[in-house]
């Protein structure tokens, strides 16, 4: 059944419209949205309990196009994407069976949402205001890259083909307006600590009716010096500028539009 004719799709579209088209949800609407997504994928003829079929359905729903993807099977990467909606982790977490996502604790501690997430995703819940939680992230990354048994659903071990994903902006925002201070250097620390190169990932805000393009940069390292925020922003702008037609700018809530620079209301 096509998703356009699905009642679940109409309900999901109404939920997105209620956010002003931002795809930004609180805890309760995240749960409702996840339930809609599973039903939509089933309506599309896929089995949403099978990760490969769930991925095909979700990528079809959002018209995902991958541009210059690296060889995820033969390498290990720190993925450092921009962050423009609450669906970013859901889409990027399916790039490979071994992607571990650093997510806000609001998601990982939501029991109802975890029932959905644990079917297809591997996640570390981060309390962004806690130094201990940041230290825990470093330990988690050490364990992830060092333990052959660590990975997402269906992983069978082995040291290659595993990837750690960190949203360096820390929250949803448009990097075109970000000050370097908006960008955390924690991904660079994990990269240097584990000897894993970083890959910048530019993604457009998901869309039901237009391509959602995801562009991958070349692997790089930054080292222990400062300036990661400037380096990341420059790389992300270059990736964005490769797209033809030009990349879509995200639709953001007032909160996520007012968190770019020190002194902003929600920084």
XYZ file of C-alpha atoms in Angstrom:
267
model
C 0.000 0.000 0.000
C 1.362 3.435 -0.850
C 2.022 5.753 2.046
C -0.030 8.590 0.456
C -3.168 6.506 0.959
C -2.273 5.487 4.497
C -4.303 6.796 7.427
C -1.153 6.465 9.527
C 0.692 8.729 7.097
C -2.029 11.362 7.348
C -1.840 11.224 11.133
C 1.948 11.592 11.000
C 1.663 14.529 8.616
C -0.775 16.189 11.034
C 1.656 15.634 13.909
C 4.485 17.240 11.924
C 2.209 20.130 10.952
C 1.468 20.691 14.642
C 5.188 21.397 15.131
C 5.154 24.013 12.368
C 6.905 21.594 10.034
C 10.008 21.509 12.255
C 10.012 17.736 12.948
C 10.867 18.684 16.529
C 9.007 16.723 19.214
C 8.740 16.555 22.977
C 8.800 13.203 24.768
C 5.122 12.391 24.324
C 4.906 13.382 20.660
C 8.107 11.393 20.029
C 6.322 8.291 21.299
C 3.238 9.029 19.186
C 5.424 9.731 16.149
C 7.327 6.464 16.555
C 4.045 4.554 16.628
C 2.891 6.302 13.451
C 6.206 5.553 11.737
C 5.978 1.835 12.432
C 2.427 1.700 11.079
C 3.359 3.720 7.984
C 6.235 1.373 7.195
C 3.917 -1.581 7.610
C 1.389 0.140 5.312
C 4.195 0.485 2.743
C 4.531 -3.300 2.668
C 7.593 -3.693 4.917
C 8.015 -5.562 8.189
C 8.996 -2.817 10.701
C 10.344 -5.398 13.165
C 13.122 -6.363 10.699
C 15.860 -3.724 10.676
C 16.686 -4.032 6.961
C 13.018 -3.660 6.001
C 12.452 -0.879 8.523
C 15.434 0.957 6.987
C 14.097 0.566 3.455
C 10.718 1.844 4.570
C 12.055 4.842 6.517
C 14.460 5.831 3.731
C 11.644 5.528 1.214
C 9.295 7.590 3.377
C 11.800 10.434 3.604
C 13.213 10.071 0.065
C 16.751 9.607 1.405
C 19.625 10.011 -1.062
C 23.208 9.188 0.012
C 25.968 11.233 -1.641
C 29.596 10.007 -1.500
C 29.085 7.488 1.323
C 32.288 5.919 2.682
C 32.922 2.196 2.940
C 31.223 1.562 6.270
C 32.046 -2.158 6.247
C 35.821 -1.842 5.938
C 36.524 1.117 8.252
C 35.649 2.696 11.568
C 34.466 6.291 11.774
C 33.407 9.034 14.115
C 30.336 10.458 12.360
C 29.872 14.174 13.117
C 26.664 15.363 11.405
C 24.663 18.545 11.663
C 21.401 18.380 13.610
C 18.162 19.745 12.141
C 15.354 17.518 13.445
C 14.454 14.760 15.870
C 14.531 12.296 12.964
C 18.253 12.803 12.294
C 19.346 10.042 14.666
C 16.692 7.663 13.342
C 17.906 8.115 9.761
C 21.652 8.206 10.418
C 21.515 5.325 12.889
C 20.529 3.063 9.985
C 23.521 3.879 7.783
C 25.162 0.659 8.963
C 24.271 -2.131 11.431
C 27.038 -0.897 13.761
C 26.297 2.742 14.442
C 26.185 3.833 18.086
C 24.351 7.118 18.609
C 25.045 9.616 21.367
C 21.546 10.799 22.236
C 20.007 13.078 24.835
C 18.850 11.227 27.947
C 15.304 12.457 27.318
C 15.136 9.727 24.660
C 17.083 6.922 26.294
C 15.253 7.276 29.628
C 11.791 7.351 28.037
C 10.611 3.776 28.604
C 7.881 3.900 25.958
C 10.210 5.386 23.358
C 12.946 2.873 24.159
C 10.563 0.047 23.270
C 10.740 1.437 19.721
C 14.405 2.477 19.679
C 15.812 -0.771 21.023
C 14.451 -2.700 18.037
C 16.874 -1.034 15.629
C 19.333 1.311 17.383
C 22.352 1.299 19.686
C 22.458 4.416 21.885
C 24.361 6.128 24.673
C 22.223 8.523 26.712
C 24.064 11.781 27.448
C 23.185 14.346 30.090
C 24.639 17.423 28.385
C 24.892 19.334 31.664
C 26.795 16.605 33.538
C 30.589 16.303 33.562
C 30.246 12.724 34.804
C 28.000 11.887 31.856
C 30.623 13.294 29.462
C 33.269 11.160 31.143
C 30.929 8.208 30.768
C 30.709 8.938 27.044
C 34.491 8.600 26.736
C 34.383 5.259 28.559
C 31.467 4.123 26.405
C 33.389 4.968 23.223
C 36.439 3.073 24.507
C 34.278 0.025 25.169
C 32.489 0.333 21.840
C 35.645 0.447 19.743
C 37.555 -2.040 21.889
C 34.970 -4.737 22.580
C 34.335 -7.142 19.662
C 30.873 -7.882 21.038
C 29.669 -4.264 21.087
C 27.368 -2.820 18.458
C 23.805 -2.372 17.324
C 21.046 -4.943 16.866
C 22.250 -7.979 14.950
C 25.980 -7.250 15.328
C 28.282 -10.256 15.375
C 31.506 -8.677 16.697
C 34.766 -7.869 14.965
C 36.788 -4.664 15.137
C 36.028 -3.228 11.700
C 32.854 -1.610 10.479
C 31.724 0.177 13.640
C 30.861 3.846 13.922
C 30.190 6.320 16.716
C 27.826 9.214 16.017
C 27.940 12.524 17.901
C 25.877 15.633 17.166
C 28.572 18.220 17.794
C 26.075 21.096 17.940
C 24.660 19.461 21.062
C 21.097 20.210 20.020
C 19.040 21.110 16.960
C 20.221 24.292 15.221
C 21.257 25.654 11.819
C 25.045 25.543 11.597
C 24.936 28.396 9.066
C 24.112 30.658 12.022
C 26.269 28.889 14.622
C 29.170 30.498 16.411
C 32.164 28.158 16.879
C 31.272 28.049 20.582
C 28.070 26.178 19.642
C 30.214 23.233 18.456
C 31.500 20.737 21.025
C 34.979 19.241 20.560
C 34.010 15.949 22.245
C 33.959 14.103 18.895
C 37.535 15.197 18.271
C 38.517 13.932 21.733
C 36.931 10.540 21.059
C 38.566 10.431 17.633
C 42.028 11.194 19.026
C 41.579 8.882 22.015
C 40.622 5.875 19.884
C 42.575 6.613 16.712
C 39.352 6.781 14.709
C 39.022 9.341 11.879
C 36.037 11.673 11.774
C 33.633 12.019 8.853
C 31.496 15.149 8.589
C 27.944 14.419 7.463
C 25.619 17.075 6.068
C 21.944 16.167 6.002
C 18.920 18.103 4.964
C 15.889 18.199 7.215
C 13.771 15.143 6.426
C 10.933 15.630 3.972
C 7.942 13.593 2.845
C 7.822 15.117 -0.628
C 11.372 16.219 -1.501
C 14.727 14.424 -1.494
C 16.455 14.225 1.870
C 20.071 14.380 0.772
C 22.911 13.185 3.008
C 26.441 14.165 1.942
C 29.584 12.611 3.423
C 32.981 14.294 3.661
C 36.398 12.718 3.533
C 37.822 11.176 6.724
C 39.996 13.558 8.764
C 41.612 13.995 12.161
C 41.947 17.183 14.164
C 44.253 16.307 17.031
C 44.364 17.840 20.482
C 44.657 21.478 19.464
C 41.820 23.991 19.642
C 39.717 25.329 16.828
C 37.552 22.293 16.234
C 34.401 24.414 16.055
C 35.808 26.528 13.236
C 37.129 23.465 11.394
C 33.834 21.591 11.658
C 31.778 24.572 10.502
C 34.049 25.123 7.499
C 33.818 21.474 6.451
C 30.051 21.431 6.872
C 29.613 24.553 4.720
C 31.709 23.004 1.969
C 29.593 19.840 2.001
C 26.371 21.861 1.938
C 27.632 23.890 -1.007
C 28.226 20.763 -3.120
C 24.497 20.136 -3.503
C 22.665 21.004 -6.714
C 19.925 22.217 -6.442
C 21.101 24.160 -3.366
C 20.531 22.576 0.016
C 17.233 23.256 1.751
C 17.531 25.342 4.915
C 15.817 23.771 7.935
C 12.576 24.985 9.467
C 13.275 25.445 13.177
C 11.358 26.261 16.338
C 12.000 29.602 18.050
C 14.118 27.787 20.639
C 16.274 26.122 18.006
C 16.625 29.368 16.062
C 17.787 31.252 19.156
C 20.615 29.036 20.400
C 23.495 29.886 18.086
C 25.765 32.259 19.978
C 26.819 32.896 23.577
C 24.211 35.171 25.098
C 21.351 33.872 22.953
C 18.209 33.005 24.883
C 18.567 29.220 24.532
C 22.322 28.861 24.051
